[in-house]
mmCIF file of C-alpha atoms in Angstrom:
data_model
loop_
_atom_site.group_PDB
_atom_site.id
_atom_site.type_symbol
_atom_site.label_atom_id
_atom_site.label_comp_id
_atom_site.label_asym_id
_atom_site.label_seq_id
_atom_site.Cartn_x
_atom_site.Cartn_y
_atom_site.Cartn_z
ATOM 1 C CA UNK A 30 63.027 254.218 -191.434
ATOM 2 C CA UNK A 31 61.460 257.477 -190.279
ATOM 3 C CA UNK A 32 61.446 261.262 -190.512
ATOM 4 C CA UNK A 33 64.126 263.876 -189.958
ATOM 5 C CA UNK A 34 63.094 267.307 -188.768
ATOM 6 C CA UNK A 35 64.753 270.589 -187.544
ATOM 7 C CA UNK A 36 68.398 269.519 -188.046
ATOM 8 C CA UNK A 37 71.091 272.021 -189.112
ATOM 9 C CA UNK A 38 74.566 271.993 -190.670
ATOM 10 C CA UNK A 39 76.653 275.254 -190.363
ATOM 11 C CA UNK A 40 79.889 275.686 -192.198
ATOM 12 C CA UNK A 41 82.212 278.726 -191.833
ATOM 13 C CA UNK A 42 85.545 277.443 -192.978
ATOM 14 C CA UNK A 43 88.053 274.686 -193.825
ATOM 15 C CA UNK A 44 88.282 272.225 -196.675
ATOM 16 C CA UNK A 45 84.911 270.602 -197.122
ATOM 17 C CA UNK A 46 83.675 267.306 -198.473
ATOM 18 C CA UNK A 47 81.644 267.259 -201.668
ATOM 19 C CA UNK A 48 78.270 266.016 -200.315
ATOM 20 C CA UNK A 49 76.452 267.970 -197.561
ATOM 21 C CA UNK A 50 73.022 267.212 -196.120
ATOM 22 C CA UNK A 51 71.002 269.155 -193.524
ATOM 23 C CA UNK A 52 69.255 265.829 -193.093
ATOM 24 C CA UNK A 53 68.425 262.532 -194.851
ATOM 25 C CA UNK A 54 65.317 260.599 -194.206
ATOM 26 C CA UNK A 55 63.621 257.474 -195.611
ATOM 27 C CA UNK A 56 60.253 259.211 -195.116
ATOM 28 C CA UNK A 57 59.721 262.935 -194.558
ATOM 29 C CA UNK A 58 62.426 265.573 -194.228
ATOM 30 C CA UNK A 59 61.122 268.812 -192.822
ATOM 31 C CA UNK A 60 62.542 272.140 -191.555
ATOM 32 C CA UNK A 61 66.195 271.149 -191.955
ATOM 33 C CA UNK A 62 68.862 273.587 -193.104
ATOM 34 C CA UNK A 63 72.459 274.043 -194.399
ATOM 35 C CA UNK A 64 74.178 277.390 -193.906
ATOM 36 C CA UNK A 65 77.553 278.099 -195.488
ATOM 37 C CA UNK A 66 79.530 281.217 -194.742
ATOM 38 C CA UNK A 67 82.989 280.106 -195.882
ATOM 39 C CA UNK A 68 85.150 277.178 -196.720
ATOM 40 C CA UNK A 69 86.933 275.611 -199.676
ATOM 41 C CA UNK A 70 84.979 272.902 -201.474
ATOM 42 C CA UNK A 71 87.569 270.546 -203.120
ATOM 43 C CA UNK A 72 87.940 267.438 -205.169
ATOM 44 C CA UNK A 73 86.851 264.156 -203.655
ATOM 45 C CA UNK A 74 85.116 260.982 -204.728
ATOM 46 C CA UNK A 75 82.265 262.413 -206.886
ATOM 47 C CA UNK A 76 83.713 265.174 -208.925
ATOM 48 C CA UNK A 77 81.078 267.709 -207.991
ATOM 49 C CA UNK A 78 79.680 269.386 -204.883
ATOM 50 C CA UNK A 79 76.180 268.568 -203.895
ATOM 51 C CA UNK A 80 74.380 270.504 -201.159
ATOM 52 C CA UNK A 81 70.936 269.493 -199.831
ATOM 53 C CA UNK A 82 68.956 271.381 -197.187
ATOM 54 C CA UNK A 83 67.495 267.943 -196.840
ATOM 55 C CA UNK A 84 66.719 264.794 -198.776
ATOM 56 C CA UNK A 85 63.533 262.801 -197.981
ATOM 57 C CA UNK A 86 62.582 259.625 -199.876
ATOM 58 C CA UNK A 87 58.882 260.417 -199.469
ATOM 59 C CA UNK A 88 58.674 264.126 -198.839
ATOM 60 C CA UNK A 89 60.940 267.215 -198.524
ATOM 61 C CA UNK A 90 59.108 270.152 -197.002
ATOM 62 C CA UNK A 91 60.208 273.534 -195.684
ATOM 63 C CA UNK A 92 64.011 272.848 -195.866
ATOM 64 C CA UNK A 93 66.580 275.512 -196.777
ATOM 65 C CA UNK A 94 70.112 276.235 -198.010
ATOM 66 C CA UNK A 95 71.770 279.599 -197.288
ATOM 67 C CA UNK A 96 75.087 280.413 -198.869
ATOM 68 C CA UNK A 97 76.885 283.586 -197.744
ATOM 69 C CA UNK A 98 80.474 282.758 -198.870
ATOM 70 C CA UNK A 99 82.884 279.994 -199.810
ATOM 71 C CA UNK A 100 84.926 278.901 -202.765
ATOM 72 C CA UNK A 101 83.230 276.192 -204.816
ATOM 73 C CA UNK A 102 85.919 274.741 -207.106
ATOM 74 C CA UNK A 103 83.808 271.945 -208.686
ATOM 75 C CA UNK A 104 80.483 271.858 -210.587
ATOM 76 C CA UNK A 105 77.936 272.524 -207.834
ATOM 77 C CA UNK A 106 74.320 271.350 -207.278
ATOM 78 C CA UNK A 107 72.302 273.152 -204.606
ATOM 79 C CA UNK A 108 68.944 271.784 -203.469
ATOM 80 C CA UNK A 109 66.759 273.519 -200.925
ATOM 81 C CA UNK A 110 64.746 270.350 -200.630
ATOM 82 C CA UNK A 111 65.087 267.058 -202.581
ATOM 83 C CA UNK A 112 62.410 264.452 -202.603
ATOM 84 C CA UNK A 113 63.303 260.987 -204.071
ATOM 85 C CA UNK A 114 59.689 259.733 -204.390
ATOM 86 C CA UNK A 115 57.158 262.395 -203.453
ATOM 87 C CA UNK A 116 56.575 266.092 -203.003
ATOM 88 C CA UNK A 117 59.151 268.834 -202.681
ATOM 89 C CA UNK A 118 57.234 271.805 -201.363
ATOM 90 C CA UNK A 119 57.966 275.074 -199.628
ATOM 91 C CA UNK A 120 61.711 274.699 -199.741
ATOM 92 C CA UNK A 121 64.150 277.610 -200.383
ATOM 93 C CA UNK A 122 67.657 278.522 -201.421
ATOM 94 C CA UNK A 123 69.174 281.975 -200.556
ATOM 95 C CA UNK A 124 72.529 282.938 -202.130
ATOM 96 C CA UNK A 125 74.219 286.197 -201.140
ATOM 97 C CA UNK A 126 77.918 285.360 -201.685
ATOM 98 C CA UNK A 127 80.337 282.720 -202.742
ATOM 99 C CA UNK A 128 82.541 282.091 -205.759
ATOM 100 C CA UNK A 129 81.366 279.300 -208.063
ATOM 101 C CA UNK A 130 84.331 278.378 -210.336
ATOM 102 C CA UNK A 131 82.387 275.839 -212.391
ATOM 103 C CA UNK A 132 78.797 275.536 -213.543
ATOM 104 C CA UNK A 133 76.234 275.712 -210.786
ATOM 105 C CA UNK A 134 72.697 274.203 -210.660
ATOM 106 C CA UNK A 135 70.271 275.716 -208.145
ATOM 107 C CA UNK A 136 66.861 274.123 -207.248
ATOM 108 C CA UNK A 137 64.519 275.628 -204.646
ATOM 109 C CA UNK A 138 62.781 272.189 -204.659
ATOM 110 C CA UNK A 139 63.494 269.060 -206.645
ATOM 111 C CA UNK A 140 61.043 266.228 -206.856
ATOM 112 C CA UNK A 141 61.535 262.745 -208.474
ATOM 113 C CA UNK A 142 58.921 260.127 -209.317
ATOM 114 C CA UNK A 143 55.660 262.002 -209.477
ATOM 115 C CA UNK A 144 55.421 264.017 -206.311
ATOM 116 C CA UNK A 145 55.577 267.492 -207.809
ATOM 117 C CA UNK A 146 57.580 270.564 -206.815
ATOM 118 C CA UNK A 147 55.331 273.459 -205.506
ATOM 119 C CA UNK A 148 55.808 276.757 -203.717
ATOM 120 C CA UNK A 149 59.590 276.646 -203.563
ATOM 121 C CA UNK A 150 61.840 279.689 -203.703
ATOM 122 C CA UNK A 151 65.256 280.737 -204.847
ATOM 123 C CA UNK A 152 66.701 284.143 -204.022
ATOM 124 C CA UNK A 153 70.067 285.355 -205.349
ATOM 125 C CA UNK A 154 71.457 288.719 -204.128
ATOM 126 C CA UNK A 155 75.194 288.080 -204.578
ATOM 127 C CA UNK A 156 77.836 285.540 -205.526
ATOM 128 C CA UNK A 157 79.908 285.035 -208.656
ATOM 129 C CA UNK A 158 78.991 282.324 -211.176
ATOM 130 C CA UNK A 159 82.058 282.151 -213.366
ATOM 131 C CA UNK A 160 80.741 279.464 -215.841
ATOM 132 C CA UNK A 161 77.133 280.485 -215.375
ATOM 133 C CA UNK A 162 74.268 278.784 -213.613
ATOM 134 C CA UNK A 163 70.915 276.966 -214.179
ATOM 135 C CA UNK A 164 68.378 278.163 -211.664
ATOM 136 C CA UNK A 165 65.025 276.550 -211.089
ATOM 137 C CA UNK A 166 62.334 277.645 -208.597
ATOM 138 C CA UNK A 167 60.921 274.140 -208.745
ATOM 139 C CA UNK A 168 61.976 271.128 -210.684
ATOM 140 C CA UNK A 169 59.657 268.071 -210.988
ATOM 141 C CA UNK A 170 61.281 265.047 -212.666
ATOM 142 C CA UNK A 171 59.645 261.854 -213.826
ATOM 143 C CA UNK A 172 56.066 263.052 -213.313
ATOM 144 C CA UNK A 173 54.320 265.684 -211.212
ATOM 145 C CA UNK A 174 53.831 269.423 -211.828
ATOM 146 C CA UNK A 175 55.904 272.418 -210.868
ATOM 147 C CA UNK A 176 53.633 275.230 -209.788
ATOM 148 C CA UNK A 177 53.696 278.286 -207.579
ATOM 149 C CA UNK A 178 57.513 278.465 -207.472
ATOM 150 C CA UNK A 179 59.491 281.718 -207.315
ATOM 151 C CA UNK A 180 62.935 282.991 -208.377
ATOM 152 C CA UNK A 181 64.112 286.456 -207.319
ATOM 153 C CA UNK A 182 67.337 287.974 -208.601
ATOM 154 C CA UNK A 183 68.585 291.223 -206.938
ATOM 155 C CA UNK A 184 72.332 290.786 -207.449
ATOM 156 C CA UNK A 185 75.127 288.443 -208.341
ATOM 157 C CA UNK A 186 77.592 288.223 -211.261
ATOM 158 C CA UNK A 187 76.813 285.774 -214.061
ATOM 159 C CA UNK A 188 79.872 285.417 -216.205
ATOM 160 C CA UNK A 189 78.826 282.455 -218.285
ATOM 161 C CA UNK A 190 75.729 281.351 -220.200
ATOM 162 C CA UNK A 191 72.932 280.840 -217.741
ATOM 163 C CA UNK A 192 69.135 279.990 -217.631
ATOM 164 C CA UNK A 193 66.508 280.826 -215.108
ATOM 165 C CA UNK A 194 63.144 278.919 -214.931
ATOM 166 C CA UNK A 195 60.312 279.673 -212.594
ATOM 167 C CA UNK A 196 59.304 275.972 -212.925
ATOM 168 C CA UNK A 197 60.669 273.015 -214.977
ATOM 169 C CA UNK A 198 59.056 269.670 -215.883
ATOM 170 C CA UNK A 199 60.781 267.307 -218.281
ATOM 171 C CA UNK A 200 57.617 265.200 -218.671
ATOM 172 C CA UNK A 201 55.621 266.157 -221.746
ATOM 173 C CA UNK A 202 52.171 265.672 -220.054
ATOM 174 C CA UNK A 203 52.989 267.754 -216.936
ATOM 175 C CA UNK A 204 52.845 271.434 -216.306
ATOM 176 C CA UNK A 205 55.113 274.201 -215.173
ATOM 177 C CA UNK A 206 52.474 276.930 -214.425
ATOM 178 C CA UNK A 207 51.806 279.823 -212.126
ATOM 179 C CA UNK A 208 55.499 280.419 -211.362
ATOM 180 C CA UNK A 209 57.087 283.787 -210.742
ATOM 181 C CA UNK A 210 60.430 285.351 -211.686
ATOM 182 C CA UNK A 211 61.388 288.695 -210.057
ATOM 183 C CA UNK A 212 64.095 291.025 -211.370
ATOM 184 C CA UNK A 213 64.274 293.205 -208.262
ATOM 185 C CA UNK A 214 67.069 295.793 -208.634
ATOM 186 C CA UNK A 215 68.061 298.492 -211.000
ATOM 187 C CA UNK A 216 71.195 297.881 -213.087
ATOM 188 C CA UNK A 217 71.170 294.104 -213.013
ATOM 189 C CA UNK A 218 73.530 292.675 -215.656
ATOM 190 C CA UNK A 219 72.048 289.457 -216.855
ATOM 191 C CA UNK A 220 73.253 289.786 -220.448
ATOM 192 C CA UNK A 221 74.183 286.095 -220.591
ATOM 193 C CA UNK A 222 70.980 284.911 -218.860
ATOM 194 C CA UNK A 223 67.894 283.499 -220.569
ATOM 195 C CA UNK A 224 64.750 283.759 -218.445
ATOM 196 C CA UNK A 225 61.681 281.422 -218.694
ATOM 197 C CA UNK A 226 58.446 281.216 -216.862
ATOM 198 C CA UNK A 227 58.335 277.482 -217.637
ATOM 199 C CA UNK A 228 60.002 275.138 -220.037
ATOM 200 C CA UNK A 229 58.706 273.701 -223.333
ATOM 201 C CA UNK A 230 56.582 276.815 -224.002
ATOM 202 C CA UNK A 231 54.718 276.297 -220.736
ATOM 203 C CA UNK A 232 53.082 279.618 -220.343
ATOM 204 C CA UNK A 233 49.848 279.655 -218.218
ATOM 205 C CA UNK A 234 49.984 281.907 -215.176
ATOM 206 C CA UNK A 235 53.761 282.428 -215.293
ATOM 207 C CA UNK A 236 54.725 285.998 -214.249
ATOM 208 C CA UNK A 237 57.758 288.212 -214.720
ATOM 209 C CA UNK A 238 58.050 291.111 -212.390
ATOM 210 C CA UNK A 239 60.497 293.804 -213.244
ATOM 211 C CA UNK A 240 61.278 296.052 -210.368
ATOM 212 C CA UNK A 241 63.928 298.541 -211.461
ATOM 213 C CA UNK A 242 65.482 300.121 -214.542
ATOM 214 C CA UNK A 243 68.560 299.647 -216.712
ATOM 215 C CA UNK A 244 68.180 295.823 -216.357
ATOM 216 C CA UNK A 245 69.899 293.795 -219.065
ATOM 217 C CA UNK A 246 69.031 290.208 -219.948
ATOM 218 C CA UNK A 247 69.659 287.891 -222.898
ATOM 219 C CA UNK A 248 66.043 286.891 -223.437
ATOM 220 C CA UNK A 249 62.674 286.124 -221.877
ATOM 221 C CA UNK A 250 60.002 283.619 -222.838
ATOM 222 C CA UNK A 251 56.939 281.768 -221.664
ATOM 223 C CA UNK A 252 55.332 284.473 -219.463
ATOM 224 C CA UNK A 253 51.585 285.089 -219.463
ATOM 225 C CA UNK A 254 52.021 288.199 -217.265
ATOM 226 C CA UNK A 255 54.743 290.835 -217.451
ATOM 227 C CA UNK A 256 54.580 293.481 -214.683
ATOM 228 C CA UNK A 257 56.711 296.590 -214.672
ATOM 229 C CA UNK A 258 57.103 298.549 -211.421
ATOM 230 C CA UNK A 259 58.789 301.875 -212.315
ATOM 231 C CA UNK A 260 61.119 302.949 -209.545
ATOM 232 C CA UNK A 261 61.097 306.339 -207.823
ATOM 233 C CA UNK A 262 64.081 307.573 -209.825
ATOM 234 C CA UNK A 263 62.596 306.732 -213.231
ATOM 235 C CA UNK A 264 63.071 309.594 -215.720
ATOM 236 C CA UNK A 265 62.235 310.412 -219.299
ATOM 237 C CA UNK A 266 63.910 308.099 -221.929
ATOM 238 C CA UNK A 267 64.868 305.450 -219.334
ATOM 239 C CA UNK A 268 64.670 301.769 -220.317
ATOM 240 C CA UNK A 269 63.563 299.167 -217.782
ATOM 241 C CA UNK A 270 64.425 295.902 -219.422
ATOM 242 C CA UNK A 271 67.027 295.696 -222.235
ATOM 243 C CA UNK A 272 67.169 292.311 -224.197
ATOM 244 C CA UNK A 273 70.447 291.706 -226.053
ATOM 245 C CA UNK A 274 70.068 288.184 -227.359
ATOM 246 C CA UNK A 275 69.275 286.994 -230.897
ATOM 247 C CA UNK A 276 65.700 285.716 -230.046
ATOM 248 C CA UNK A 277 62.779 288.037 -230.508
ATOM 249 C CA UNK A 278 60.672 288.741 -227.442
ATOM 250 C CA UNK A 279 57.376 287.018 -228.082
ATOM 251 C CA UNK A 280 54.658 289.035 -226.330
ATOM 252 C CA UNK A 281 51.754 288.063 -228.528
ATOM 253 C CA UNK A 282 49.785 286.374 -225.805
ATOM 254 C CA UNK A 283 51.218 288.249 -222.811
ATOM 255 C CA UNK A 284 49.315 290.623 -220.578
ATOM 256 C CA UNK A 285 51.349 293.658 -219.537
ATOM 257 C CA UNK A 286 50.838 295.688 -216.397
ATOM 258 C CA UNK A 287 52.547 298.933 -215.500
ATOM 259 C CA UNK A 288 52.768 300.797 -212.126
ATOM 260 C CA UNK A 289 54.865 303.275 -210.450
ATOM 261 C CA UNK A 290 56.416 303.127 -206.968
ATOM 262 C CA UNK A 291 54.904 305.807 -204.692
ATOM 263 C CA UNK A 292 56.894 309.107 -205.065
ATOM 264 C CA UNK A 293 57.927 308.658 -208.664
ATOM 265 C CA UNK A 294 57.018 311.328 -211.074
ATOM 266 C CA UNK A 295 56.724 311.550 -214.845
ATOM 267 C CA UNK A 296 55.579 314.568 -216.929
ATOM 268 C CA UNK A 297 53.265 314.779 -219.946
ATOM 269 C CA UNK A 298 54.810 313.420 -223.021
ATOM 270 C CA UNK A 299 57.667 311.680 -221.148
ATOM 271 C CA UNK A 300 58.509 308.295 -222.757
ATOM 272 C CA UNK A 301 59.704 305.151 -221.029
ATOM 273 C CA UNK A 302 60.825 301.937 -222.776
ATOM 274 C CA UNK A 303 59.486 298.996 -220.901
ATOM 275 C CA UNK A 304 61.293 296.486 -223.140
ATOM 276 C CA UNK A 305 63.910 297.199 -225.742
ATOM 277 C CA UNK A 306 64.931 294.037 -227.722
ATOM 278 C CA UNK A 307 67.909 293.980 -230.050
ATOM 279 C CA UNK A 308 66.286 291.218 -232.112
ATOM 280 C CA UNK A 309 62.829 292.811 -232.156
ATOM 281 C CA UNK A 310 59.459 292.081 -230.501
#
């Protein structure tokens, strides 16, 4: 009937159960964590693996999930913080390894019943998603907004159809605004990944930051701001973001900013493609 704070679950091997909680609380769950460095996640009663930094029935704040390794043989849900009846704020998920054999769903923060999901973060720098993944900085279900959330991709292998949302709200009268997606390494292969600032054409304040070159993605949509940070090794005729899907890149309302990392050099008349789209722009 109370809160749960500063608890931790650490897993480095063995055959694991399907449901893992850093903490569960009927009120507020705060500063709890799950860290997975190895292990084999196998079939049990539920048919999928669910990992929660914490679940709080009233609030889930500042909880985290860190995955550095492990074999995930089932469909997998990963929640930095899950609130069953209030806010899910300031939670985070960090994935740098692991093999996900089936579809994975990753939520920095997930809120149910009107609390909203704000200022949550997902960072992916490694891992293999064999059937793809759905990645949400913040997900607010059954009411409440999703604002100020952030997804950063700097690595990982996405072998199936995947989607990335800075923020997501199923409710028609709620907003997924002021969210950020970062593509933060040169050479990222996201050719099967569609990237959205928000869902349902939610556009306002959502930002895509491209920090690198030779990045491939399937498509982008619903970003008010697109910022291109040219790396030091940028040279004439390089492309920063290459879109290979069948949907045109709609930039009619977008504001585009361009900068160069200190130390980079271009010469007069050098040309750089910020976006190349197979379907057109």
